[in-house]
PDB file of C-alpha atoms in Angstrom:
ATOM      1  CA  MET B 138      48.692  77.790  68.790  1.00 66.00           C
ATOM      2  CA  ARG B 139      47.516  76.278  72.052  1.00 74.00           C
ATOM      3  CA  ALA B 140      48.254  72.842  70.686  1.00 78.00           C
ATOM      4  CA  LEU B 141      51.705  74.017  69.671  1.00 81.00           C
ATOM      5  CA  ASP B 142      52.223  75.461  73.138  1.00 82.00           C
ATOM      6  CA  ALA B 143      51.287  72.175  74.742  1.00 83.00           C
ATOM      7  CA  ALA B 144      53.472  70.244  72.346  1.00 83.00           C
ATOM      8  CA  LEU B 145      56.414  72.528  73.092  1.00 85.00           C
ATOM      9  CA  ALA B 146      55.884  72.173  76.814  1.00 85.00           C
ATOM     10  CA  ALA B 147      56.048  68.413  76.378  1.00 84.00           C
ATOM     11  CA  ALA B 148      59.037  68.514  74.042  1.00 84.00           C
ATOM     12  CA  LEU B 149      61.078  71.000  76.044  1.00 86.00           C
ATOM     13  CA  GLU B 150      61.028  69.350  79.421  1.00 86.00           C
ATOM     14  CA  PRO B 151      63.254  71.182  81.886  1.00 87.00           C
ATOM     15  CA  PRO B 152      66.466  69.254  82.462  1.00 89.00           C
ATOM     16  CA  ALA B 153      66.985  67.940  85.957  1.00 89.00           C
ATOM     17  CA  LEU B 154      70.273  68.456  87.715  1.00 90.00           C
ATOM     18  CA  PRO B 155      72.695  65.679  86.751  1.00 90.00           C
ATOM     19  CA  VAL B 156      73.469  63.034  89.329  1.00 90.00           C
ATOM     20  CA  GLY B 157      76.455  64.064  91.404  1.00 90.00           C
ATOM     21  CA  PHE B 158      76.176  67.723  90.470  1.00 91.00           C
ATOM     22  CA  ARG B 159      76.125  68.886  94.081  1.00 91.00           C
ATOM     23  CA  ALA B 160      78.915  66.504  95.061  1.00 92.00           C
ATOM     24  CA  ARG B 161      81.106  67.861  92.270  1.00 92.00           C
ATOM     25  CA  LEU B 162      80.282  71.402  93.276  1.00 91.00           C
ATOM     26  CA  ASP B 163      81.099  70.692  96.912  1.00 91.00           C
ATOM     27  CA  ALA B 164      84.420  69.166  95.848  1.00 91.00           C
ATOM     28  CA  ALA B 165      85.221  72.231  93.728  1.00 90.00           C
ATOM     29  CA  LEU B 166      84.352  74.550  96.618  1.00 89.00           C
ATOM     30  CA  ASP B 167      86.471  72.480  99.022  1.00 88.00           C
ATOM     31  CA  ALA B 168      89.396  72.640  96.597  1.00 88.00           C
ATOM     32  CA  LEU B 169      88.931  76.398  96.370  1.00 85.00           C
ATOM     33  CA  GLU B 170      88.983  76.745 100.151  1.00 82.00           C
ATOM     34  CA  GLU B 171      92.089  74.531 100.343  1.00 82.00           C
ATOM     35  CA  SER B 172      93.759  76.726  97.773  1.00 81.00           C
ATOM     36  CA  ARG B 173      92.772  79.836  99.713  1.00 77.00           C
ATOM     37  CA  LEU B 174      94.156  78.317 102.925  1.00 74.00           C
ATOM     38  CA  GLY B 175      97.357  77.450 101.075  1.00 74.00           C
ATOM     39  CA  THR B 176      97.664  81.004  99.876  1.00 75.00           C
ATOM     40  CA  GLY B 177      96.997  82.191 103.415  1.00 73.00           C
ATOM     41  CA  ARG B 178      99.706  79.904 104.778  1.00 76.00           C
ATOM     42  CA  ARG B 179     102.193  81.152 102.177  1.00 78.00           C
ATOM     43  CA  ALA B 180     101.317  84.746 103.027  1.00 78.00           C
ATOM     44  CA  ALA B 181     101.737  84.071 106.754  1.00 80.00           C
ATOM     45  CA  ARG B 182     105.128  82.419 106.083  1.00 84.00           C
ATOM     46  CA  ALA B 183     106.224  85.431 104.034  1.00 84.00           C
ATOM     47  CA  VAL B 184     105.223  87.785 106.859  1.00 85.00           C
ATOM     48  CA  ALA B 185     107.124  85.636 109.383  1.00 86.00           C
ATOM     49  CA  LEU B 186     110.228  85.604 107.187  1.00 89.00           C
ATOM     50  CA  GLU B 187     110.068  89.363 106.763  1.00 89.00           C
ATOM     51  CA  ARG B 188     109.774  89.817 110.504  1.00 89.00           C
ATOM     52  CA  GLU B 189     112.726  87.485 111.073  1.00 90.00           C
ATOM     53  CA  HIS B 190     114.744  89.426 108.502  1.00 90.00           C
ATOM     54  CA  ARG B 191     113.970  92.723 110.243  1.00 91.00           C
ATOM     55  CA  GLU B 192     114.878  91.276 113.658  1.00 91.00           C
ATOM     56  CA  ARG B 193     118.182  89.931 112.293  1.00 91.00           C
ATOM     57  CA  LEU B 194     119.037  93.321 110.795  1.00 91.00           C
ATOM     58  CA  ALA B 195     118.217  95.051 114.078  1.00 92.00           C
ATOM     59  CA  GLU B 196     120.470  92.577 115.937  1.00 91.00           C
ATOM     60  CA  LEU B 197     123.334  93.223 113.508  1.00 92.00           C
ATOM     61  CA  GLU B 198     122.897  96.968 113.865  1.00 91.00           C
ATOM     62  CA  ALA B 199     122.925  96.696 117.657  1.00 91.00           C
ATOM     63  CA  GLY B 200     126.053  94.486 117.545  1.00 90.00           C
ATOM     64  CA  TYR B 201     127.834  96.983 115.282  1.00 90.00           C
ATOM     65  CA  LEU B 202     127.028  99.877 117.626  1.00 90.00           C
ATOM     66  CA  ARG B 203     128.211  97.840 120.626  1.00 90.00           C
ATOM     67  CA  LEU B 204     131.469  97.093 118.807  1.00 89.00           C
ATOM     68  CA  ARG B 205     132.057 100.759 117.967  1.00 89.00           C
ATOM     69  CA  ARG B 206     131.401 101.798 121.581  1.00 90.00           C
ATOM     70  CA  ARG B 207     133.729  99.093 122.841  1.00 89.00           C
ATOM     71  CA  THR B 208     136.472 100.163 120.407  1.00 87.00           C
ATOM     72  CA  LEU B 209     136.095 103.802 121.419  1.00 90.00           C
ATOM     73  CA  GLY B 210     136.179 102.806 125.085  1.00 90.00           C
ATOM     74  CA  THR B 211     139.294 100.708 124.512  1.00 87.00           C
ATOM     75  CA  LEU B 212     141.055 103.594 122.754  1.00 86.00           C
ATOM     76  CA  ILE B 213     140.207 106.130 125.469  1.00 91.00           C
ATOM     77  CA  GLY B 214     141.085 103.677 128.216  1.00 91.00           C
ATOM     78  CA  GLY B 215     144.334 102.783 126.470  1.00 86.00           C
ATOM     79  CA  ALA B 216     145.256 106.469 126.122  1.00 87.00           C
ATOM     80  CA  PHE B 217     144.591 107.123 129.818  1.00 90.00           C
ATOM     81  CA  ALA B 218     146.499 104.019 130.838  1.00 90.00           C
ATOM     82  CA  ALA B 219     149.449 105.044 128.648  1.00 86.00           C
ATOM     83  CA  GLY B 220     149.417 108.582 130.123  1.00 88.00           C
ATOM     84  CA  ALA B 221     149.279 107.200 133.655  1.00 91.00           C
ATOM     85  CA  ALA B 222     152.112 104.739 132.926  1.00 88.00           C
ATOM     86  CA  VAL B 223     154.265 107.536 131.503  1.00 86.00           C
ATOM     87  CA  ALA B 224     153.520 109.766 134.494  1.00 88.00           C
ATOM     88  CA  LEU B 225     154.498 106.967 136.860  1.00 89.00           C
ATOM     89  CA  ALA B 226     157.589 106.024 134.937  1.00 86.00           C
ATOM     90  CA  MET B 227     158.740 109.629 134.398  1.00 87.00           C
ATOM     91  CA  PRO B 228     161.336 109.712 137.233  1.00 88.00           C
ATOM     92  CA  TRP B 229     162.904 106.458 136.028  1.00 88.00           C
ATOM     93  CA  LEU B 230     162.824 107.600 132.371  1.00 85.00           C
ATOM     94  CA  GLN B 231     164.489 110.873 133.288  1.00 87.00           C
ATOM     95  CA  ALA B 232     167.153 108.970 135.213  1.00 88.00           C
ATOM     96  CA  VAL B 233     167.813 106.693 132.256  1.00 88.00           C
ATOM     97  CA  PHE B 234     167.448 109.066 129.278  1.00 87.00           C
ATOM     98  CA  GLY B 235     168.190 112.362 130.971  1.00 87.00           C
ATOM     99  CA  PRO B 236     167.468 115.331 128.729  1.00 88.00           C
ATOM    100  CA  ASN B 237     166.537 112.963 125.842  1.00 88.00           C
ATOM    101  CA  THR B 238     163.466 111.682 127.720  1.00 87.00           C
ATOM    102  CA  PRO B 239     160.872 113.533 125.507  1.00 88.00           C
ATOM    103  CA  LEU B 240     162.622 112.202 122.401  1.00 89.00           C
ATOM    104  CA  ALA B 241     162.645 108.658 123.803  1.00 87.00           C
ATOM    105  CA  LEU B 242     158.955 108.907 124.742  1.00 86.00           C
ATOM    106  CA  ALA B 243     158.057 110.219 121.284  1.00 89.00           C
ATOM    107  CA  GLY B 244     160.045 107.397 119.690  1.00 90.00           C
ATOM    108  CA  ALA B 245     158.418 104.779 121.903  1.00 86.00           C
ATOM    109  CA  GLY B 246     154.971 106.274 121.177  1.00 86.00           C
ATOM    110  CA  ALA B 247     155.643 106.282 117.410  1.00 90.00           C
ATOM    111  CA  PHE B 248     156.852 102.676 117.577  1.00 91.00           C
ATOM    112  CA  ALA B 249     153.797 101.575 119.559  1.00 86.00           C
ATOM    113  CA  GLY B 250     151.524 103.431 117.146  1.00 85.00           C
ATOM    114  CA  LEU B 251     153.156 101.808 114.110  1.00 89.00           C
ATOM    115  CA  VAL B 252     152.855  98.352 115.710  1.00 90.00           C
ATOM    116  CA  LEU B 253     149.130  98.945 116.418  1.00 84.00           C
ATOM    117  CA  ILE B 254     148.496 100.219 112.868  1.00 84.00           C
ATOM    118  CA  GLY B 255     150.350  97.239 111.420  1.00 85.00           C
ATOM    119  CA  ALA B 256     148.397  94.845 113.608  1.00 84.00           C
ATOM    120  CA  SER B 257     145.002  96.383 112.624  1.00 78.00           C
ATOM    121  CA  VAL B 258     145.945  96.288 108.925  1.00 79.00           C
ATOM    122  CA  GLY B 259     146.979  92.661 109.290  1.00 77.00           C
ATOM    123  CA  ILE B 260     143.650  91.819 111.000  1.00 73.00           C
ATOM    124  CA  GLY B 261     141.722  93.682 108.301  1.00 67.00           C
ATOM    125  CA  ARG B 262     143.426  91.770 105.491  1.00 69.00           C
ATOM    126  CA  GLY B 263     143.627  88.378 107.088  1.00 63.00           C
ATOM    127  CA  GLY B 264     140.337  88.486 108.906  1.00 58.00           C
ATOM    128  CA  ILE B 265     139.696  85.777 111.424  1.00 54.00           C
ATOM    129  CA  ALA B 266     142.800  83.812 110.375  1.00 57.00           C
ATOM    130  CA  ALA B 267     144.942  86.811 111.265  1.00 53.00           C
ATOM    131  CA  LEU B 268     143.158  87.191 114.589  1.00 55.00           C
ATOM    132  CA  ARG B 269     144.228  83.644 115.467  1.00 55.00           C
ATOM    133  CA  LEU B 270     147.879  84.755 115.107  1.00 51.00           C
ATOM    134  CA  PHE B 271     147.306  87.296 117.834  1.00 49.00           C
ATOM    135  CA  ARG B 272     145.834  84.834 120.276  1.00 47.00           C
TER     136      ARG B 272
ATOM    137  CA  MET D  86      69.194  97.636  75.717  1.00 37.00           C
ATOM    138  CA  GLN D  87      66.635  98.569  78.311  1.00 37.00           C
ATOM    139  CA  SER D  88      66.978  97.263  81.785  1.00 40.00           C
ATOM    140  CA  ALA D  89      65.315  93.978  82.413  1.00 41.00           C
ATOM    141  CA  ALA D  90      62.249  93.989  84.537  1.00 40.00           C
ATOM    142  CA  ALA D  91      63.223  92.368  87.780  1.00 42.00           C
ATOM    143  CA  PRO D  92      60.846  89.627  88.760  1.00 44.00           C
ATOM    144  CA  ALA D  93      59.418  89.531  92.212  1.00 42.00           C
ATOM    145  CA  THR D  94      61.899  87.562  94.225  1.00 56.00           C
ATOM    146  CA  GLY D  95      61.902  86.428  97.788  1.00 80.00           C
ATOM    147  CA  ASP D  96      65.619  86.741  98.395  1.00 85.00           C
ATOM    148  CA  GLY D  97      65.284  88.894 101.500  1.00 86.00           C
ATOM    149  CA  ASP D  98      66.495  86.039 103.708  1.00 87.00           C
ATOM    150  CA  ILE D  99      69.676  85.692 101.643  1.00 89.00           C
ATOM    151  CA  HIS D 100      70.233  89.452 101.765  1.00 89.00           C
ATOM    152  CA  ALA D 101      69.829  89.374 105.548  1.00 88.00           C
ATOM    153  CA  LEU D 102      72.339  86.535 105.880  1.00 88.00           C
ATOM    154  CA  LEU D 103      74.810  88.394 103.671  1.00 88.00           C
ATOM    155  CA  GLN D 104      74.455  91.528 105.764  1.00 86.00           C
ATOM    156  CA  ASP D 105      75.189  89.459 108.863  1.00 87.00           C
ATOM    157  CA  GLY D 106      78.308  88.124 107.160  1.00 85.00           C
ATOM    158  CA  ALA D 107      76.929  84.576 107.102  1.00 86.00           C
ATOM    159  CA  HIS D 108      78.142  83.919 103.584  1.00 88.00           C
ATOM    160  CA  THR D 109      78.186  80.152 103.870  1.00 88.00           C
ATOM    161  CA  GLN D 110      74.563  79.973 104.966  1.00 89.00           C
ATOM    162  CA  ALA D 111      73.589  82.558 102.383  1.00 91.00           C
ATOM    163  CA  PHE D 112      75.271  80.503  99.674  1.00 91.00           C
ATOM    164  CA  ALA D 113      73.572  77.324 100.870  1.00 91.00           C
ATOM    165  CA  ARG D 114      70.203  79.090 100.646  1.00 91.00           C
ATOM    166  CA  LEU D 115      71.145  80.511  97.250  1.00 92.00           C
ATOM    167  CA  LEU D 116      72.034  77.045  95.986  1.00 91.00           C
ATOM    168  CA  GLU D 117      68.684  75.649  97.049  1.00 91.00           C
ATOM    169  CA  ARG D 118      66.935  78.376  95.101  1.00 91.00           C
ATOM    170  CA  TYR D 119      69.123  78.914  92.045  1.00 93.00           C
ATOM    171  CA  GLU D 120      71.211  75.810  91.437  1.00 93.00           C
ATOM    172  CA  THR D 121      68.718  74.267  89.038  1.00 93.00           C
ATOM    173  CA  LYS D 122      67.916  77.580  87.338  1.00 93.00           C
ATOM    174  CA  VAL D 123      71.602  78.235  86.742  1.00 94.00           C
ATOM    175  CA  TYR D 124      71.983  74.775  85.224  1.00 94.00           C
ATOM    176  CA  ARG D 125      68.957  75.279  82.995  1.00 93.00           C
ATOM    177  CA  LEU D 126      70.188  78.668  81.857  1.00 93.00           C
ATOM    178  CA  CYS D 127      73.500  77.022  80.966  1.00 94.00           C
ATOM    179  CA  CYS D 128      71.674  74.258  79.101  1.00 93.00           C
ATOM    180  CA  ALA D 129      69.701  76.819  77.119  1.00 91.00           C
ATOM    181  CA  LEU D 130      72.766  78.865  76.247  1.00 91.00           C
ATOM    182  CA  MET D 131      75.291  76.101  75.695  1.00 90.00           C
ATOM    183  CA  ARG D 132      73.081  73.515  73.935  1.00 84.00           C
ATOM    184  CA  ASP D 133      75.433  70.753  75.111  1.00 87.00           C
ATOM    185  CA  ARG D 134      74.426  69.408  78.525  1.00 88.00           C
ATOM    186  CA  THR D 135      77.842  68.100  79.515  1.00 90.00           C
ATOM    187  CA  GLN D 136      79.367  71.482  78.837  1.00 91.00           C
ATOM    188  CA  ALA D 137      76.384  73.134  80.504  1.00 93.00           C
ATOM    189  CA  GLN D 138      77.098  71.137  83.643  1.00 93.00           C
ATOM    190  CA  ASP D 139      80.738  72.255  83.665  1.00 93.00           C
ATOM    191  CA  VAL D 140      79.830  75.880  83.068  1.00 94.00           C
ATOM    192  CA  ALA D 141      77.103  75.764  85.726  1.00 95.00           C
ATOM    193  CA  GLN D 142      79.695  74.461  88.194  1.00 94.00           C
ATOM    194  CA  GLU D 143      82.133  77.196  87.215  1.00 93.00           C
ATOM    195  CA  SER D 144      79.413  79.808  87.533  1.00 95.00           C
ATOM    196  CA  LEU D 145      78.412  78.650  91.001  1.00 94.00           C
ATOM    197  CA  VAL D 146      82.039  78.592  92.150  1.00 94.00           C
ATOM    198  CA  ARG D 147      82.443  82.102  90.795  1.00 94.00           C
ATOM    199  CA  ILE D 148      79.256  83.186  92.546  1.00 94.00           C
ATOM    200  CA  TRP D 149      80.608  81.742  95.800  1.00 92.00           C
ATOM    201  CA  LYS D 150      83.874  83.642  95.349  1.00 91.00           C
ATOM    202  CA  ALA D 151      82.103  86.898  94.494  1.00 91.00           C
ATOM    203  CA  LEU D 152      79.351  86.617  97.095  1.00 90.00           C
ATOM    204  CA  PRO D 153      81.124  88.698  99.793  1.00 88.00           C
ATOM    205  CA  GLY D 154      81.396  91.512  97.242  1.00 88.00           C
ATOM    206  CA  TYR D 155      77.733  91.451  96.237  1.00 89.00           C
ATOM    207  CA  ASP D 156      76.511  94.973  96.954  1.00 85.00           C
ATOM    208  CA  GLY D 157      72.800  94.527  96.348  1.00 84.00           C
ATOM    209  CA  ARG D 158      72.601  97.137  93.589  1.00 85.00           C
ATOM    210  CA  ALA D 159      71.094  94.568  91.229  1.00 86.00           C
ATOM    211  CA  SER D 160      68.649  91.976  92.455  1.00 90.00           C
ATOM    212  CA  LEU D 161      70.315  88.740  93.519  1.00 92.00           C
ATOM    213  CA  SER D 162      68.780  86.763  90.655  1.00 92.00           C
ATOM    214  CA  THR D 163      69.921  89.351  88.088  1.00 92.00           C
ATOM    215  CA  TRP D 164      73.427  89.221  89.535  1.00 94.00           C
ATOM    216  CA  ILE D 165      73.514  85.414  89.514  1.00 94.00           C
ATOM    217  CA  TYR D 166      72.214  85.190  85.956  1.00 94.00           C
ATOM    218  CA  ALA D 167      74.665  87.856  84.766  1.00 94.00           C
ATOM    219  CA  ILE D 168      77.596  85.830  86.135  1.00 95.00           C
ATOM    220  CA  THR D 169      76.200  82.666  84.582  1.00 95.00           C
ATOM    221  CA  ARG D 170      75.628  84.286  81.191  1.00 94.00           C
ATOM    222  CA  ASN D 171      79.169  85.662  81.218  1.00 94.00           C
ATOM    223  CA  ARG D 172      80.595  82.233  82.004  1.00 94.00           C
ATOM    224  CA  CYS D 173      78.525  80.705  79.205  1.00 93.00           C
ATOM    225  CA  LEU D 174      79.642  83.326  76.713  1.00 91.00           C
ATOM    226  CA  THR D 175      83.269  82.795  77.731  1.00 91.00           C
ATOM    227  CA  ALA D 176      82.853  79.027  77.334  1.00 91.00           C
ATOM    228  CA  ILE D 177      81.166  79.448  73.968  1.00 89.00           C
ATOM    229  CA  GLY D 178      84.014  81.719  72.873  1.00 87.00           C
ATOM    230  CA  ARG D 179      86.542  79.102  73.997  1.00 83.00           C
ATOM    231  CA  ARG D 180      84.805  76.258  72.268  1.00 74.00           C
ATOM    232  CA  ARG D 181      86.943  75.528  69.255  1.00 56.00           C
ATOM    233  CA  ASP D 182      84.345  73.748  67.291  1.00 55.00           C
ATOM    234  CA  PHE D 183      81.773  76.415  67.960  1.00 50.00           C
ATOM    235  CA  ALA D 184      80.918  78.324  64.824  1.00 52.00           C
ATOM    236  CA  PRO D 185      78.419  81.153  65.167  1.00 47.00           C
ATOM    237  CA  ILE D 186      75.400  80.109  63.182  1.00 45.00           C
ATOM    238  CA  GLU D 187      73.868  82.850  61.091  1.00 44.00           C
ATOM    239  CA  ASP D 188      70.135  83.305  61.210  1.00 43.00           C
ATOM    240  CA  GLU D 189      69.827  82.813  57.464  1.00 43.00           C
ATOM    241  CA  HIS D 190      71.733  79.571  57.742  1.00 43.00           C
ATOM    242  CA  LEU D 191      69.365  78.430  60.449  1.00 42.00           C
ATOM    243  CA  GLU D 192      66.364  79.349  58.362  1.00 44.00           C
ATOM    244  CA  ALA D 193      67.820  77.209  55.609  1.00 43.00           C
ATOM    245  CA  GLU D 194      68.399  74.367  58.040  1.00 43.00           C
ATOM    246  CA  ALA D 195      64.835  74.638  59.201  1.00 45.00           C
ATOM    247  CA  ASP D 196      63.775  73.947  55.641  1.00 46.00           C
ATOM    248  CA  ALA D 197      65.775  70.756  55.543  1.00 45.00           C
ATOM    249  CA  PRO D 198      63.568  67.673  55.592  1.00 44.00           C
ATOM    250  CA  GLN D 199      63.629  65.698  58.818  1.00 46.00           C
ATOM    251  CA  GLU D 200      61.984  62.438  59.558  1.00 45.00           C
ATOM    252  CA  PRO D 201      62.421  61.674  63.218  1.00 45.00           C
ATOM    253  CA  ASP D 202      60.470  58.826  64.716  1.00 50.00           C
ATOM    254  CA  ASP D 203      59.495  60.705  67.771  1.00 68.00           C
ATOM    255  CA  THR D 204      57.235  63.723  67.410  1.00 76.00           C
ATOM    256  CA  ARG D 205      58.815  65.383  70.418  1.00 80.00           C
ATOM    257  CA  ALA D 206      62.209  64.837  68.888  1.00 84.00           C
ATOM    258  CA  LEU D 207      60.926  66.430  65.692  1.00 84.00           C
ATOM    259  CA  LEU D 208      59.760  69.460  67.609  1.00 85.00           C
ATOM    260  CA  ARG D 209      63.019  69.657  69.543  1.00 87.00           C
ATOM    261  CA  GLY D 210      64.877  69.398  66.263  1.00 88.00           C
ATOM    262  CA  LEU D 211      62.864  72.260  64.853  1.00 89.00           C
ATOM    263  CA  VAL D 212      63.483  74.352  67.968  1.00 90.00           C
ATOM    264  CA  ASP D 213      67.212  73.669  67.595  1.00 89.00           C
ATOM    265  CA  THR D 214      67.137  75.085  64.095  1.00 89.00           C
ATOM    266  CA  LEU D 215      65.532  78.336  65.201  1.00 91.00           C
ATOM    267  CA  PRO D 216      67.707  81.445  65.228  1.00 92.00           C
ATOM    268  CA  GLU D 217      69.727  81.489  68.433  1.00 90.00           C
ATOM    269  CA  ARG D 218      67.892  84.304  70.236  1.00 90.00           C
ATOM    270  CA  TYR D 219      64.498  82.709  69.500  1.00 93.00           C
ATOM    271  CA  ARG D 220      65.735  79.301  70.560  1.00 93.00           C
ATOM    272  CA  ARG D 221      67.118  80.593  73.863  1.00 92.00           C
ATOM    273  CA  VAL D 222      63.971  82.468  74.787  1.00 93.00           C
ATOM    274  CA  LEU D 223      61.682  79.626  73.783  1.00 93.00           C
ATOM    275  CA  THR D 224      63.745  76.988  75.574  1.00 92.00           C
ATOM    276  CA  LEU D 225      64.020  78.977  78.794  1.00 92.00           C
ATOM    277  CA  PHE D 226      60.334  79.857  78.664  1.00 93.00           C
ATOM    278  CA  TYR D 227      59.372  76.204  78.757  1.00 90.00           C
ATOM    279  CA  TYR D 228      62.149  75.270  81.182  1.00 88.00           C
ATOM    280  CA  ASP D 229      60.933  77.853  83.686  1.00 81.00           C
ATOM    281  CA  ASP D 230      57.231  77.267  83.986  1.00 80.00           C
ATOM    282  CA  ARG D 231      56.421  79.669  81.153  1.00 82.00           C
ATOM    283  CA  SER D 232      57.422  82.687  83.196  1.00 87.00           C
ATOM    284  CA  VAL D 233      58.174  85.644  80.923  1.00 91.00           C
ATOM    285  CA  SER D 234      59.593  87.697  83.793  1.00 91.00           C
ATOM    286  CA  GLU D 235      61.983  84.894  84.782  1.00 90.00           C
ATOM    287  CA  VAL D 236      63.214  84.532  81.209  1.00 92.00           C
ATOM    288  CA  ALA D 237      63.610  88.310  80.961  1.00 93.00           C
ATOM    289  CA  ASP D 238      65.703  88.280  84.132  1.00 91.00           C
ATOM    290  CA  MET D 239      67.789  85.333  82.975  1.00 92.00           C
ATOM    291  CA  LEU D 240      68.594  86.865  79.617  1.00 92.00           C
ATOM    292  CA  SER D 241      68.677  90.485  80.809  1.00 91.00           C
ATOM    293  CA  MET D 242      65.955  91.538  78.404  1.00 91.00           C
ATOM    294  CA  PRO D 243      62.797  93.581  78.803  1.00 94.00           C
ATOM    295  CA  GLU D 244      59.695  91.446  79.149  1.00 94.00           C
ATOM    296  CA  GLY D 245      58.261  92.999  75.999  1.00 95.00           C
ATOM    297  CA  THR D 246      61.238  91.743  74.009  1.00 94.00           C
ATOM    298  CA  VAL D 247      60.826  88.265  75.459  1.00 94.00           C
ATOM    299  CA  LYS D 248      57.162  88.241  74.473  1.00 94.00           C
ATOM    300  CA  THR D 249      57.987  89.419  70.963  1.00 94.00           C
ATOM    301  CA  LEU D 250      60.707  86.801  70.548  1.00 94.00           C
ATOM    302  CA  LEU D 251      58.390  84.109  71.866  1.00 92.00           C
ATOM    303  CA  PHE D 252      55.689  85.124  69.438  1.00 92.00           C
ATOM    304  CA  ARG D 253      58.086  85.104  66.493  1.00 93.00           C
ATOM    305  CA  ALA D 254      59.630  81.812  67.560  1.00 92.00           C
ATOM    306  CA  ARG D 255      56.239  80.155  67.744  1.00 90.00           C
ATOM    307  CA  ALA D 256      55.274  81.667  64.401  1.00 89.00           C
ATOM    308  CA  LEU D 257      58.453  80.297  62.826  1.00 90.00           C
ATOM    309  CA  LEU D 258      57.778  76.883  64.305  1.00 88.00           C
ATOM    310  CA  ALA D 259      54.192  76.947  63.101  1.00 87.00           C
ATOM    311  CA  GLU D 260      55.451  77.792  59.632  1.00 87.00           C
ATOM    312  CA  GLN D 261      57.887  74.881  59.739  1.00 86.00           C
ATOM    313  CA  LEU D 262      55.146  72.532  60.854  1.00 84.00           C
ATOM    314  CA  LYS D 263      52.831  73.795  58.134  1.00 83.00           C
ATOM    315  CA  ARG D 264      55.489  73.105  55.525  1.00 83.00           C
ATOM    316  CA  ARG D 265      55.547  69.553  56.768  1.00 78.00           C
ATOM    317  CA  GLY D 266      51.788  69.403  56.765  1.00 74.00           C
ATOM    318  CA  LEU D 267      51.733  68.927  60.523  1.00 71.00           C
ATOM    319  CA  PHE D 268      50.440  72.185  61.903  1.00 61.00           C
ATOM    320  CA  ASP D 269      46.846  71.578  60.950  1.00 57.00           C
ATOM    321  CA  ALA D 270      46.910  68.218  62.591  1.00 49.00           C
ATOM    322  CA  ARG D 271      45.988  69.652  65.980  1.00 52.00           C
ATOM    323  CA  ALA D 272      45.114  66.239  67.208  1.00 43.00           C
ATOM    324  CA  TRP D 273      48.699  65.175  66.501  1.00 47.00           C
ATOM    325  CA  LEU D 274      50.072  68.123  68.409  1.00 47.00           C
ATOM    326  CA  GLY D 275      47.612  67.584  71.198  1.00 45.00           C
ATOM    327  CA  ALA D 276      48.489  63.921  71.396  1.00 44.00           C
ATOM    328  CA  SER D 277      52.149  64.743  71.862  1.00 43.00           C
ATOM    329  CA  SER D 278      51.432  66.747  75.035  1.00 39.00           C
TER     330      SER D 278
END
């Protein structure tokens, strides 16, 4: 059996690493790292886009709130201005319309209200094109 | 299957590097120590050296990817060989032309007459016709300086099983040589070494 053992040891020589084995391995590892970096870059881009999306939404929300406040302010201001104008013009109105002054004021108010409603409906339907008509 | 007896390894330096998070240096050290062993294990399992080279590369890449997750529960060599064996088995499963060779079939092949010019080639041919588990153990045993513990670790087998398989493999070979009238010619066998 010792002879067989020796013969086997001679026949089954351990294979040496093929030429270029390490170079191929290094290339494969480099490619893996490149791929990982690529994945990292894509992930970073996705995070940046998400952040941008959130910022844009926050801006839109802030703009909407500003618009609502401005509209409310305009309405309140307009109401006060109208009240003040009526108070100032009351003597003249009474001289012109006499006892029909409240009726004339109500009519004028209704007319102004209808004009404003019509204008807002027109802006809503026509959008920016309709706004241009009011410029 | 019983757990394989872990051979004495000096991988403490690699463990230390891994604990420090120096994975690149740890892998470089690991390559120095295991690159050739991984390739030889692949050669023994795959039979085909070109495929063995590819699978060894794949195994080492996989080891590199998995290295940060190595928890030290198994010895480093056991872990490396387990990954390599799995890659080999996957590759063997993928190989279209691979047909599992039954032991009986191999026994029959071993009976087939062969007349190689080279005595070493004859012996290699006979080893190739051994049943797969004998062939793997025998091949790795001679590839790795006749270390039973190393072979046990590589194939995840108890050392006792490796010794038994080695004994049976040699007995089968001796029988084959006797049939050819070669086993008694000790001078012939001795001359081939």
